[in-house]
Coordinates of C-alpha atoms in Angstrom, one line a residue:
M93 CA 0.0 0.0 0.0
N94 CA 1.4 3.4 -1.0
G95 CA 1.5 6.3 1.5
G96 CA -1.5 8.1 -0.1
S97 CA -3.7 5.0 0.1
K98 CA -2.6 4.3 3.7
S99 CA -3.4 7.9 4.9
R100 CA -6.8 7.8 3.1
T101 CA -7.6 4.5 4.8
I102 CA -6.8 5.9 8.2
I103 CA -8.9 9.0 7.5
R104 CA -11.8 6.8 6.3
T105 CA -11.5 4.6 9.4
A106 CA -11.7 7.6 11.6
A107 CA -14.7 9.0 9.7
A108 CA -16.4 5.6 9.9
V109 CA -16.1 5.6 13.7
T110 CA -17.5 9.2 13.8
L111 CA -20.4 8.2 11.5
S112 CA -21.3 5.2 13.6
L113 CA -21.3 7.3 16.8
L114 CA -23.5 9.9 15.1
V115 CA -26.1 7.4 14.0
T116 CA -27.0 6.8 17.6
L117 CA -27.7 10.5 18.0
L118 CA -30.3 10.7 15.3
P119 CA -32.9 12.1 15.0
G120 CA -32.8 15.6 16.5
C121 CA -29.2 15.5 17.8
S122 CA -29.0 17.9 20.7
K123 CA -26.1 16.3 22.6
S124 CA -22.8 17.5 21.4
P125 CA -19.7 19.0 23.0
S126 CA -19.1 22.7 22.6
W127 CA -17.3 23.4 19.4
K128 CA -16.9 27.1 19.4
G129 CA -13.6 27.2 21.3
R130 CA -12.1 24.8 18.8
N131 CA -13.6 26.8 15.9
D132 CA -12.2 30.1 17.2
Q133 CA -8.7 28.5 17.4
A134 CA -9.0 27.1 13.9
A135 CA -10.1 30.5 12.6
K136 CA -7.2 32.2 14.2
A137 CA -4.7 29.6 13.1
N138 CA -5.8 29.8 9.5
G139 CA -6.5 33.5 9.2
V140 CA -10.3 33.1 8.7
E141 CA -12.6 36.0 9.6
L142 CA -15.9 35.0 11.2
V143 CA -18.8 37.2 10.1
T144 CA -22.2 37.5 11.6
R145 CA -25.5 38.0 9.7
K146 CA -28.0 39.9 11.8
D147 CA -30.9 38.5 9.8
I148 CA -30.2 34.8 10.9
R149 CA -32.4 34.0 13.8
D150 CA -32.8 30.9 16.0
T151 CA -35.7 28.9 14.3
G152 CA -36.2 26.6 17.2
V153 CA -35.5 23.6 15.0
V154 CA -33.0 21.0 16.4
P155 CA -30.8 19.8 13.5
S156 CA -30.7 16.1 12.8
L157 CA -26.9 16.1 13.0
P158 CA -24.6 17.7 15.6
P159 CA -22.3 20.6 14.5
G160 CA -19.7 19.2 12.1
G161 CA -21.6 15.9 12.1
M162 CA -21.5 13.4 9.3
I163 CA -23.6 10.4 8.4
K164 CA -24.2 8.1 5.4
K165 CA -27.4 8.5 3.5
A166 CA -27.8 4.7 3.6
D167 CA -27.8 4.9 7.4
L168 CA -30.6 7.4 7.7
P169 CA -33.9 5.9 8.9
S170 CA -36.6 5.4 6.3
V171 CA -39.7 7.4 7.0
E172 CA -43.1 6.5 5.4
L173 CA -44.8 9.6 4.0
A174 CA -47.6 7.8 2.3
P175 CA -48.3 4.3 1.0
G176 CA -45.3 3.4 -1.2
V177 CA -43.6 6.7 -0.5
N178 CA -40.5 6.6 1.8
A179 CA -38.0 9.3 2.6
K180 CA -34.5 9.6 4.0
M181 CA -34.4 13.1 5.6
Y182 CA -31.8 15.3 7.2
W183 CA -32.1 18.9 8.3
G184 CA -30.5 21.9 9.9
K185 CA -32.1 24.9 11.5
G186 CA -33.3 26.4 8.2
T187 CA -33.6 23.7 5.5
L188 CA -34.7 20.1 5.2
I189 CA -33.6 17.7 2.4
S190 CA -35.6 14.6 1.6
W191 CA -34.5 11.9 -0.7
T192 CA -37.9 10.4 -1.4
T193 CA -38.5 7.0 -3.1
L194 CA -41.8 6.3 -4.7
A195 CA -42.9 2.8 -5.8
P196 CA -44.5 2.6 -9.2
G197 CA -47.8 4.5 -9.2
A198 CA -47.3 5.7 -5.6
E199 CA -48.6 9.1 -4.7
I200 CA -47.9 12.0 -2.5
P201 CA -51.5 13.3 -1.9
R202 CA -52.5 16.8 -2.8
E203 CA -51.4 19.3 -0.1
T204 CA -50.8 22.9 0.5
L205 CA -47.0 23.4 0.9
P206 CA -46.0 24.7 4.3
A207 CA -42.6 25.7 2.9
E208 CA -41.0 26.6 -0.4
R209 CA -39.7 23.6 -2.3
I210 CA -37.2 22.8 -5.0
M211 CA -37.6 19.3 -6.3
L212 CA -35.4 17.3 -8.8
V213 CA -36.1 14.0 -10.3
W214 CA -33.1 11.9 -9.5
S215 CA -34.3 8.7 -11.3
G216 CA -37.4 7.4 -13.0
S217 CA -40.4 9.6 -13.6
V218 CA -43.3 11.3 -11.8
E219 CA -46.3 13.5 -12.6
Q220 CA -46.0 16.7 -10.6
L221 CA -48.9 19.1 -10.0
A222 CA -47.9 22.4 -11.7
G223 CA -50.7 24.9 -11.6
D224 CA -53.8 23.2 -12.6
N225 CA -52.2 20.3 -14.5
M226 CA -50.1 17.2 -13.8
A227 CA -46.8 17.7 -15.6
L228 CA -44.5 14.8 -16.6
M229 CA -41.1 15.1 -15.0
R230 CA -38.3 12.5 -15.5
Y231 CA -34.6 11.7 -15.6
Y232 CA -33.4 10.0 -18.8
E233 CA -30.3 9.6 -20.9
E234 CA -30.3 10.3 -24.6
K235 CA -27.8 7.8 -26.0
T236 CA -26.3 7.1 -29.4
P237 CA -23.4 4.7 -30.1
W238 CA -21.1 7.7 -29.7
S239 CA -22.7 10.0 -27.2
F240 CA -24.4 10.2 -23.9
T241 CA -26.6 13.2 -22.9
P242 CA -28.5 13.2 -19.6
H243 CA -31.7 15.1 -18.9
R244 CA -33.1 15.9 -15.4
D245 CA -36.3 17.8 -14.7
F246 CA -36.8 20.0 -11.7
I247 CA -39.4 22.5 -10.4
Y248 CA -39.7 25.3 -7.9
L249 CA -42.9 25.9 -5.8
K250 CA -43.5 28.7 -3.4
K251 CA -44.8 28.3 0.1
G252 CA -48.6 28.0 -0.1
A253 CA -48.6 26.4 -3.5
E254 CA -50.6 23.2 -4.2
N255 CA -48.5 20.1 -4.5
A256 CA -49.1 16.5 -5.6
V257 CA -46.9 13.8 -7.0
K258 CA -47.6 10.5 -8.7
A259 CA -44.8 8.1 -9.6
G260 CA -44.5 6.7 -13.2
P261 CA -44.6 3.0 -14.0
E262 CA -40.9 2.5 -13.2
G263 CA -41.1 4.4 -9.9
A264 CA -38.9 7.3 -9.0
E265 CA -36.4 8.9 -6.6
I266 CA -36.8 12.6 -6.1
V267 CA -34.8 15.0 -4.0
E268 CA -36.9 17.7 -2.2
I269 CA -35.3 20.8 -0.6
Y270 CA -37.5 22.8 1.8
W271 CA -37.3 26.1 3.5
P272 CA -38.3 26.6 6.2
V273 CA -37.9 23.1 7.7
R274 CA -41.2 21.1 7.3
A275 CA -42.2 20.5 10.9
D276 CA -44.5 17.7 9.9
Y277 CA -41.7 15.8 8.2
V278 CA -39.3 16.4 11.2
R279 CA -41.9 15.0 13.6
K280 CA -42.5 12.0 11.3
A281 CA -38.8 11.3 11.6
G282 CA -38.8 11.7 15.4
G283 CA -37.2 15.1 15.5
T284 CA -38.0 18.4 17.1
A285 CA -39.4 21.5 15.4
P286 CA -41.9 24.2 16.3
D287 CA -45.3 24.4 14.5
A288 CA -44.2 27.3 12.4
P289 CA -40.4 27.6 11.9
D290 CA -39.1 31.0 11.3
D291 CA -39.4 32.2 7.6
T292 CA -37.7 35.6 7.8
D293 CA -37.8 37.6 4.6
Y294 CA -34.1 37.8 3.5
G295 CA -34.9 40.2 0.6
V296 CA -33.9 37.5 -1.9
A297 CA -35.7 37.1 -5.2
P298 CA -36.0 33.4 -6.3
S299 CA -33.8 32.7 -9.3
L300 CA -36.3 30.2 -10.6
P301 CA -39.7 30.7 -12.2
E302 CA -42.5 29.2 -10.1
G303 CA -44.4 26.1 -11.2
Q304 CA -42.4 25.5 -14.4
V305 CA -40.7 22.2 -15.3
L306 CA -37.1 23.0 -16.1
N307 CA -34.0 21.0 -17.2
Y308 CA -31.2 20.9 -14.6
Y309 CA -28.6 20.9 -17.4
D310 CA -29.9 24.3 -18.6
V311 CA -28.8 25.9 -15.3
Q312 CA -25.6 27.8 -16.0
F313 CA -22.4 27.2 -14.1
S314 CA -21.2 30.0 -11.8
D315 CA -17.5 30.3 -11.1
L316 CA -17.0 30.0 -7.3
S317 CA -13.2 29.8 -7.2
S318 CA -11.1 30.9 -10.2
G319 CA -12.5 28.3 -12.5
T320 CA -11.6 25.3 -10.3
A321 CA -15.0 25.1 -8.6
N322 CA -18.1 25.6 -10.8
S323 CA -21.6 25.3 -9.5
R324 CA -25.1 25.2 -10.9
L325 CA -26.7 27.6 -8.4
M326 CA -30.5 27.9 -7.8
N327 CA -32.2 29.7 -5.0
G328 CA -35.7 30.4 -3.6
A329 CA -36.5 33.1 -1.1
G330 CA -34.8 31.4 1.7
V331 CA -32.8 28.4 0.4
Q332 CA -29.9 28.1 -1.9
C333 CA -28.8 24.9 -3.7
S334 CA -25.2 24.7 -5.1
F335 CA -24.6 21.7 -7.3
L336 CA -20.8 22.0 -7.1
S337 CA -18.2 20.4 -9.4
C338 CA -14.7 20.7 -8.1
D339 CA -11.7 20.1 -10.4
P340 CA -9.3 17.2 -9.8
G341 CA -6.4 18.3 -7.6
R342 CA -8.2 21.3 -6.3
E343 CA -7.5 22.5 -2.7
S344 CA -9.9 25.0 -1.2
P345 CA -8.6 27.4 1.4
F346 CA -9.8 27.4 5.0
H347 CA -13.0 29.5 5.1
A348 CA -16.2 30.0 7.0
H349 CA -19.6 31.6 6.2
P350 CA -22.4 32.7 8.4
E351 CA -24.9 30.6 6.5
E352 CA -25.5 27.0 7.6
Q353 CA -24.6 24.2 5.1
L354 CA -25.9 20.7 4.5
S355 CA -23.8 18.7 2.0
I356 CA -24.0 15.3 0.3
I357 CA -21.3 13.9 -1.9
L358 CA -22.6 12.8 -5.3
R359 CA -19.5 11.7 -7.1
G360 CA -15.8 11.3 -6.2
H361 CA -14.7 12.1 -2.7
V362 CA -13.3 15.0 -0.7
N363 CA -10.9 15.1 2.2
E364 CA -12.8 17.6 4.4
T365 CA -11.1 19.3 7.2
I366 CA -13.6 20.6 9.8
M367 CA -11.9 22.9 12.3
D368 CA -8.9 20.7 13.3
S369 CA -10.0 17.2 12.1
T370 CA -9.9 15.7 8.6
Y371 CA -12.4 13.1 7.2
T372 CA -12.8 11.5 3.8
L373 CA -16.3 11.8 2.4
E374 CA -17.5 9.5 -0.4
P375 CA -20.7 9.3 -2.4
G376 CA -23.7 9.3 -0.1
D377 CA -21.9 10.9 2.8
I378 CA -23.8 13.8 4.4
M379 CA -22.2 16.7 6.4
Y380 CA -23.7 19.4 8.5
L381 CA -21.9 22.7 9.1
P382 CA -23.6 25.4 11.2
G383 CA -22.9 29.0 10.3
N384 CA -19.2 30.1 10.8
M385 CA -17.7 26.6 11.2
V386 CA -14.2 26.7 9.7
H387 CA -13.6 24.1 7.0
R388 CA -11.7 23.3 3.8
G389 CA -11.7 20.5 1.2
T390 CA -9.1 18.8 -1.0
Y391 CA -9.9 16.8 -4.0
D392 CA -8.0 14.0 -5.8
E393 CA -7.5 12.9 -9.4
V394 CA -11.2 12.5 -10.3
G395 CA -12.5 15.6 -8.5
C396 CA -15.8 15.7 -6.7
D397 CA -19.4 16.6 -7.2
M398 CA -21.7 17.5 -4.3
L399 CA -24.9 19.2 -3.4
D400 CA -24.5 22.0 -0.9
V401 CA -27.7 23.5 0.6
F402 CA -27.3 26.9 2.3
W403 CA -29.6 28.8 4.6
P404 CA -30.1 31.6 4.1
P405 CA -28.9 32.2 0.5
R406 CA -25.3 33.5 0.3
P407 CA -25.3 37.0 -1.3
G408 CA -21.8 36.5 -2.7
F409 CA -22.9 33.4 -4.6
I410 CA -26.0 35.2 -6.0
A411 CA -23.7 38.0 -7.2
K412 CA -21.4 35.4 -9.0
M413 CA -24.5 33.7 -10.5
N414 CA -25.9 37.0 -11.8
D415 CA -22.5 38.1 -13.2
R416 CA -22.1 34.8 -15.2
L417 CA -25.8 35.0 -16.4
E418 CA -25.4 38.5 -17.6
K419 CA -22.4 37.6 -19.8
F420 CA -24.1 34.4 -21.0
H421 CA -27.4 36.1 -22.0
A422 CA -25.5 38.9 -23.8
L423 CA -24.8 36.1 -26.3
I424 CA -27.7 33.7 -25.8
P425 CA -31.1 35.4 -25.2
R426 CA -33.0 34.4 -22.1
D427 CA -35.9 33.1 -24.1
A428 CA -33.8 31.3 -26.7
K429 CA -34.6 27.6 -27.0
V430 CA -32.8 24.8 -28.8
E431 CA -35.1 23.6 -31.6
L432 CA -35.0 20.4 -33.5
V433 CA -34.5 20.9 -37.3
H434 CA -34.2 17.3 -38.5
D435 CA -34.6 14.0 -36.7
G436 CA -32.2 11.7 -38.5
T437 CA -33.5 8.7 -36.7
A438 CA -37.0 9.0 -38.2
Q439 CA -36.7 11.3 -41.3
E440 CA -35.0 10.9 -44.6
P441 CA -32.1 11.3 -45.1
L442 CA -31.2 9.3 -42.1
L443 CA -28.3 10.6 -40.1
N444 CA -25.5 8.5 -38.6
F445 CA -22.8 10.9 -37.5
T446 CA -23.1 14.5 -38.7
E447 CA -20.2 16.9 -38.7
G448 CA -18.6 20.0 -40.1
P449 CA -21.6 22.2 -40.9
V450 CA -21.1 25.5 -42.8
W451 CA -23.5 28.2 -44.1
L452 CA -23.2 29.4 -47.7
D453 CA -25.6 31.5 -49.7
G454 CA -28.8 30.6 -47.7
R455 CA -28.0 26.9 -47.4
L456 CA -26.4 24.7 -44.7
Y457 CA -23.9 22.1 -45.9
L458 CA -22.8 19.3 -43.5
S459 CA -21.1 15.9 -43.5
N460 CA -23.0 12.7 -42.7
M461 CA -20.4 10.1 -41.8
W462 CA -20.7 6.3 -41.2
F463 CA -18.8 4.7 -38.4
A464 CA -19.1 1.3 -36.9
P465 CA -20.7 1.6 -33.4
D466 CA -17.4 0.8 -31.7
F467 CA -15.5 3.2 -34.1
S468 CA -13.5 0.3 -35.5
A469 CA -14.3 1.3 -39.1
G470 CA -15.6 3.9 -41.4
S471 CA -17.2 3.7 -44.8
P472 CA -17.2 6.3 -47.6
A473 CA -19.8 4.1 -49.4
K474 CA -22.2 4.6 -46.6
S475 CA -21.4 8.3 -46.0
N476 CA -22.6 11.4 -47.8
L477 CA -22.5 15.2 -47.9
L478 CA -25.8 16.9 -47.3
V479 CA -27.4 20.3 -48.0
M480 CA -30.3 21.9 -46.3
E481 CA -32.3 24.1 -48.7
P482 CA -33.8 27.5 -47.8
D483 CA -37.2 25.8 -47.2
G484 CA -35.5 23.6 -44.4
S485 CA -35.5 20.4 -46.4
L486 CA -32.4 18.2 -46.2
R487 CA -31.1 16.2 -49.2
V488 CA -28.0 14.3 -50.2
L489 CA -25.6 16.4 -52.4
V490 CA -22.6 14.0 -52.7
R491 CA -22.4 10.3 -52.2
N492 CA -19.5 7.9 -51.5
M493 CA -17.3 10.5 -49.7
Q494 CA -16.7 10.4 -45.9
T495 CA -16.1 14.1 -45.5
N496 CA -15.7 16.0 -42.2
G497 CA -15.0 19.7 -41.7
L498 CA -16.3 22.2 -44.3
L499 CA -15.6 25.9 -44.8
T500 CA -16.4 28.6 -47.3
L501 CA -13.7 29.8 -49.7
G502 CA -13.6 33.5 -50.8
N503 CA -14.7 32.5 -54.3
G504 CA -18.1 31.1 -53.3
N505 CA -17.0 27.4 -53.3
L506 CA -16.4 25.1 -50.3
A507 CA -13.2 23.7 -48.9
V508 CA -13.9 20.1 -47.8
C509 CA -12.0 17.7 -45.7
D510 CA -12.3 14.4 -47.6
M511 CA -11.2 12.5 -44.5
F512 CA -11.1 8.9 -45.9
G513 CA -9.8 10.3 -49.2
H514 CA -6.8 11.7 -47.3
R515 CA -7.2 15.1 -48.9
V516 CA -8.7 18.6 -48.8
V517 CA -10.6 19.5 -51.9
E518 CA -12.4 22.5 -53.4
M519 CA -16.0 21.8 -54.2
T520 CA -18.7 23.8 -55.9
P521 CA -22.1 24.4 -54.1
S522 CA -23.5 21.8 -56.5
G523 CA -21.1 19.1 -55.2
R524 CA -18.5 19.0 -58.0
V525 CA -14.9 18.6 -57.0
V526 CA -12.9 21.3 -58.7
R527 CA -9.4 20.5 -57.4
T528 CA -7.3 18.9 -54.7
I529 CA -6.0 21.6 -52.3
A530 CA -3.7 19.3 -50.3
D531 CA -3.2 15.5 -50.0
S532 CA 0.3 14.9 -48.7
F533 CA 3.2 16.0 -46.5
D534 CA 6.8 15.0 -46.9
G535 CA 5.9 12.8 -49.8
K536 CA 3.4 10.8 -47.9
P537 CA -0.4 10.9 -47.9
L538 CA -2.2 12.8 -45.2
D539 CA -4.1 10.4 -42.8
G540 CA -7.4 12.0 -42.2
P541 CA -8.0 15.8 -42.6
N542 CA -10.6 16.6 -40.0
D543 CA -11.1 20.4 -39.7
L544 CA -9.8 23.5 -41.3
V545 CA -9.7 27.3 -41.2
I546 CA -8.6 29.7 -43.9
D547 CA -6.5 32.8 -43.2
P548 CA -6.8 36.2 -44.9
K549 CA -3.9 35.4 -47.3
G550 CA -5.6 32.3 -48.7
G551 CA -3.6 29.9 -46.7
M552 CA -5.2 27.1 -44.8
Y553 CA -4.7 25.3 -41.4
V554 CA -5.8 21.7 -41.3
T555 CA -6.0 19.3 -38.3
D556 CA -5.2 15.6 -38.8
P557 CA -6.0 13.6 -35.6
Q558 CA -5.6 10.4 -37.6
F559 CA -9.2 9.6 -36.9
T560 CA -9.6 7.1 -39.8
P561 CA -10.4 3.8 -38.0
G562 CA -9.5 0.7 -39.9
L563 CA -7.0 2.4 -42.2
P564 CA -3.2 2.2 -42.0
K565 CA -1.5 5.4 -41.0
T566 CA 1.1 7.1 -43.2
Q567 CA 2.2 10.0 -41.1
P568 CA 4.1 9.6 -37.8
G569 CA 1.3 10.9 -35.6
K570 CA -1.5 13.4 -35.0
A571 CA -0.6 16.8 -36.2
V572 CA -1.7 20.2 -37.7
Y573 CA -0.6 21.4 -41.2
Y574 CA -0.6 24.7 -42.9
V575 CA -1.2 24.9 -46.7
K576 CA 0.5 28.0 -47.9
P577 CA -1.2 30.1 -50.6
S578 CA 1.4 28.7 -53.0
G579 CA 0.2 25.1 -52.2
E580 CA 3.2 24.1 -50.1
V581 CA 2.3 22.1 -47.0
I582 CA 4.2 22.5 -43.8
R583 CA 3.6 20.9 -40.4
V584 CA 3.0 23.5 -37.7
I585 CA 2.1 21.2 -34.7
N586 CA 4.1 18.1 -34.6
P587 CA 3.1 14.6 -33.5
G588 CA 3.1 14.3 -29.7
E589 CA 2.6 18.0 -29.1
M590 CA -1.1 17.6 -28.7
G591 CA -3.1 14.5 -27.7
Q592 CA -5.6 14.7 -30.6
P593 CA -6.0 18.1 -32.3
N594 CA -9.5 18.6 -33.7
G595 CA -11.4 21.9 -33.9
I596 CA -9.4 24.9 -35.2
L597 CA -10.1 28.6 -35.5
L598 CA -8.3 31.9 -36.3
S599 CA -8.9 35.2 -34.4
P600 CA -10.6 37.9 -36.5
D601 CA -7.3 39.7 -37.0
G602 CA -5.6 36.4 -38.1
K603 CA -2.9 36.7 -35.5
T604 CA -3.9 33.9 -33.2
L605 CA -4.7 30.3 -34.0
Y606 CA -6.8 28.2 -31.6
V607 CA -6.8 24.4 -31.6
N608 CA -8.8 22.2 -29.2
N609 CA -7.8 18.8 -27.9
T610 CA -10.2 15.9 -28.1
R611 CA -8.1 13.6 -25.9
N612 CA -6.6 14.8 -22.6
M613 CA -3.0 13.8 -23.0
P614 CA -0.5 15.4 -23.0
V615 CA -2.1 18.9 -23.2
G616 CA -5.1 18.3 -21.0
N617 CA -8.6 19.7 -21.2
H618 CA -7.5 23.0 -22.7
I619 CA -8.0 24.9 -25.9
M620 CA -4.5 25.9 -27.0
A621 CA -3.6 29.3 -28.6
F622 CA -0.6 30.0 -30.8
D623 CA 0.8 33.2 -32.3
V624 CA 0.8 33.1 -36.1
N625 CA 4.1 34.0 -37.8
G626 CA 4.3 35.6 -41.2
D627 CA 5.1 32.4 -43.0
G628 CA 2.2 30.5 -41.3
S629 CA 4.3 28.8 -38.7
L630 CA 3.3 29.0 -35.1
A631 CA 4.9 30.3 -31.9
N632 CA 4.2 30.8 -28.2
P633 CA 2.0 27.8 -27.5
R634 CA -0.2 28.4 -24.4
E635 CA -3.3 27.3 -22.6
F636 CA -6.1 29.6 -23.7
A637 CA -9.2 28.2 -22.1
K638 CA -10.1 25.3 -19.9
L639 CA -13.0 23.0 -20.9
I640 CA -15.4 21.7 -18.4
I641 CA -15.4 17.9 -18.3
P642 CA -18.6 16.0 -17.3
P643 CA -18.6 13.7 -14.3
W644 CA -19.3 10.6 -16.4
I645 CA -16.1 11.2 -18.3
L646 CA -14.0 12.2 -15.3
D647 CA -14.7 8.8 -13.7
K648 CA -13.2 7.0 -16.6
A649 CA -9.5 6.0 -16.6
D650 CA -9.2 7.3 -20.2
V651 CA -10.5 10.8 -19.9
V652 CA -11.4 12.6 -23.1
T653 CA -12.5 16.2 -23.5
G654 CA -14.9 15.5 -26.3
A655 CA -13.9 18.9 -27.8
D656 CA -14.8 18.9 -31.5
G657 CA -15.9 21.5 -34.0
M658 CA -15.5 25.2 -33.1
R659 CA -16.8 28.5 -34.4
M660 CA -16.2 32.2 -33.6
D661 CA -18.3 35.3 -33.6
T662 CA -17.3 38.7 -34.9
E663 CA -16.4 39.8 -31.3
G664 CA -13.9 37.0 -31.0
N665 CA -15.9 34.7 -28.7
L666 CA -15.3 30.9 -29.1
Y667 CA -18.1 28.3 -29.3
V668 CA -16.9 24.7 -28.8
A669 CA -18.9 21.5 -29.3
T670 CA -18.2 19.1 -26.4
H671 CA -19.6 16.3 -24.3
M672 CA -21.2 18.9 -22.0
G673 CA -22.9 20.8 -24.9
L674 CA -21.8 24.0 -26.5
Q675 CA -19.2 25.7 -24.3
I676 CA -18.7 29.4 -24.9
F677 CA -15.5 31.4 -24.1
S678 CA -14.6 35.0 -24.4
G679 CA -11.7 36.2 -26.6
A680 CA -9.7 36.4 -23.3
G681 CA -10.4 32.7 -22.6
E682 CA -13.0 33.4 -19.9
F683 CA -15.7 30.7 -19.6
I684 CA -19.1 32.2 -20.3
G685 CA -21.5 29.3 -20.3
I686 CA -22.9 26.2 -21.8
V687 CA -25.8 25.7 -24.2
H688 CA -27.3 22.3 -23.4
V689 CA -28.2 20.4 -26.6
P690 CA -30.6 17.3 -26.3
V691 CA -28.1 15.1 -28.2
R692 CA -24.4 16.0 -27.6
P693 CA -23.2 18.3 -30.4
T694 CA -20.2 17.3 -32.6
S695 CA -19.9 20.6 -34.4
L696 CA -21.7 23.8 -35.2
A697 CA -22.1 26.6 -37.7
F698 CA -23.5 30.2 -37.6
G699 CA -26.1 30.7 -40.3
G700 CA -29.3 32.4 -41.3
E701 CA -29.6 35.7 -43.2
D702 CA -28.1 37.6 -40.4
M703 CA -25.6 34.9 -39.3
K704 CA -27.1 34.8 -35.8
T705 CA -28.5 31.3 -35.8
I706 CA -26.3 28.5 -34.6
Y707 CA -26.9 25.1 -36.2
F708 CA -25.7 22.1 -34.2
A709 CA -24.6 18.8 -35.9
S710 CA -25.3 16.0 -33.4
P711 CA -24.7 12.3 -34.3
N712 CA -28.2 11.7 -35.5
K713 CA -30.1 15.0 -35.2
L714 CA -29.8 18.6 -36.4
Y715 CA -30.7 21.5 -34.0
K716 CA -30.6 25.3 -34.0
I717 CA -30.8 28.2 -31.6
R718 CA -31.1 32.0 -32.1
T719 CA -28.3 34.1 -30.6
N720 CA -27.4 37.8 -30.1
A721 CA -24.0 37.1 -31.7
T722 CA -23.0 37.3 -35.4
G723 CA -20.9 34.5 -36.8
L724 CA -17.5 35.2 -38.2
V725 CA -17.1 34.3 -41.9
Y726 CA -13.8 32.9 -43.1
P727 CA -11.7 34.0 -44.8
V728 CA -11.9 37.3 -42.8
K729 CA -11.9 40.3 -45.2

């Protein structure tokens, strides 16, 4: 056993002993040693300022865990709320969290809510009363052989709203977050709470519309700590939920806040130091921190996801949320929705793996590639190049070519990556190949031109990640090439310098080249930037922007970013198709937000008469969304 594993085992053993002792204190733990002296010492030793909020009052509720207490969700007692409806609950002085399991068809009878409620469907499906109607809410995963896209519904109801829930045929697990604490639930669990717990007005406007079914993955990330801790924040009038994703290797500083915190680990684990003791928390572990308790967390190679529930809402977090939303909605309107343009699973032409869209003279052109489900082979014979006419109809333009990235040339034609043909060609809008632009380097064929961008001089950068499964490779590795206006091809990013270069862009002034990395090694989950020299060669490689990696990828041994096609607007903002959806970055590399797409996008293009509509190529569907941004047209004039 190595030293890190041994220390982790010791920490886990200590935590397990603590957890087993705390179980005997539930529910309504009131017996606990004084912690304030230890906390004052920890604050002094670590330079933490303790701040008091005058609007936080004693609610009379006895928390279900002692200060700094921890317990496993699995060890919580199960409380029957109705026939077939059982809950595992924990609470502080201000909020109550209930992980509620419903058997198929089981119901929570109609009631008037005594507290505001945020509810998320964790698994299965339910019908939820929303206004006068029962609305379907569910968790599901949209899967293709090459993508995984989760969907999770949630809803916010104010205190006094009518509530009723009925489970679907497969049953469901829902998580309900209440403020103030529901006294009836506490008593069912054997705890102590007054008839009407305090519901002070904190002057906070709910961030969520009332009574509307929303998708959790449409909630934007807020930057809580210099890009290493991103959170989907949502708040009511008295409760704040932070679905926090912490980067691998992150170490948070010692800190404290006057708001109480209830946390549950959802993925990965964290070594949490509370005052002067450290514990390892793993999925399902719950932690209670009263206001101003000093703590910090450290995270290992897979990072950690957790749900933190704060009471009252933290003003600093609300400010961070509003700042990010303002920047995001400057580009993506608040009322903008992703719309389905073509369902390639049910409509002709059928779609297998679409890529490389580009807009030209009122039409959208895109590649429709065929791959084996395990990516072991491709097939030009089963692939084609498509065009969407001005009336929205999609048709096959070119057959028997497995093309990928497309881009407009200054003369009204298209530059096309003929990936399995090992070349880049010029093609007319009618689909006729005019000439071969590039097909070799150093006397050997290119492996698989993937994406391209054209500079103001008429030169062209081409990525070749060697993504031609089943074909022998002729070049020594994955690389990026520059085709000079004269036709000479030079290699500007050598094999081994990037894991798998894929999407590529030029800044509006043509002085900076951006290349994203589909695989994580050796560069990592970054978009790289390079200075462009006069001869087209590159200099000064640097990390430009960090992509957010979804939890289902972080947990894999072979982490991939999923970064694929990119586009830029006229202000220099970057739009990147990834596993998480469309990630947007400013021209300074600042993360702005994510557009969730129902099926993970592989690439995108600006289009429409005003170039303000983004079209998403997903493996088997085509989507669009209206924006406030104007797409940059290459070559820049």
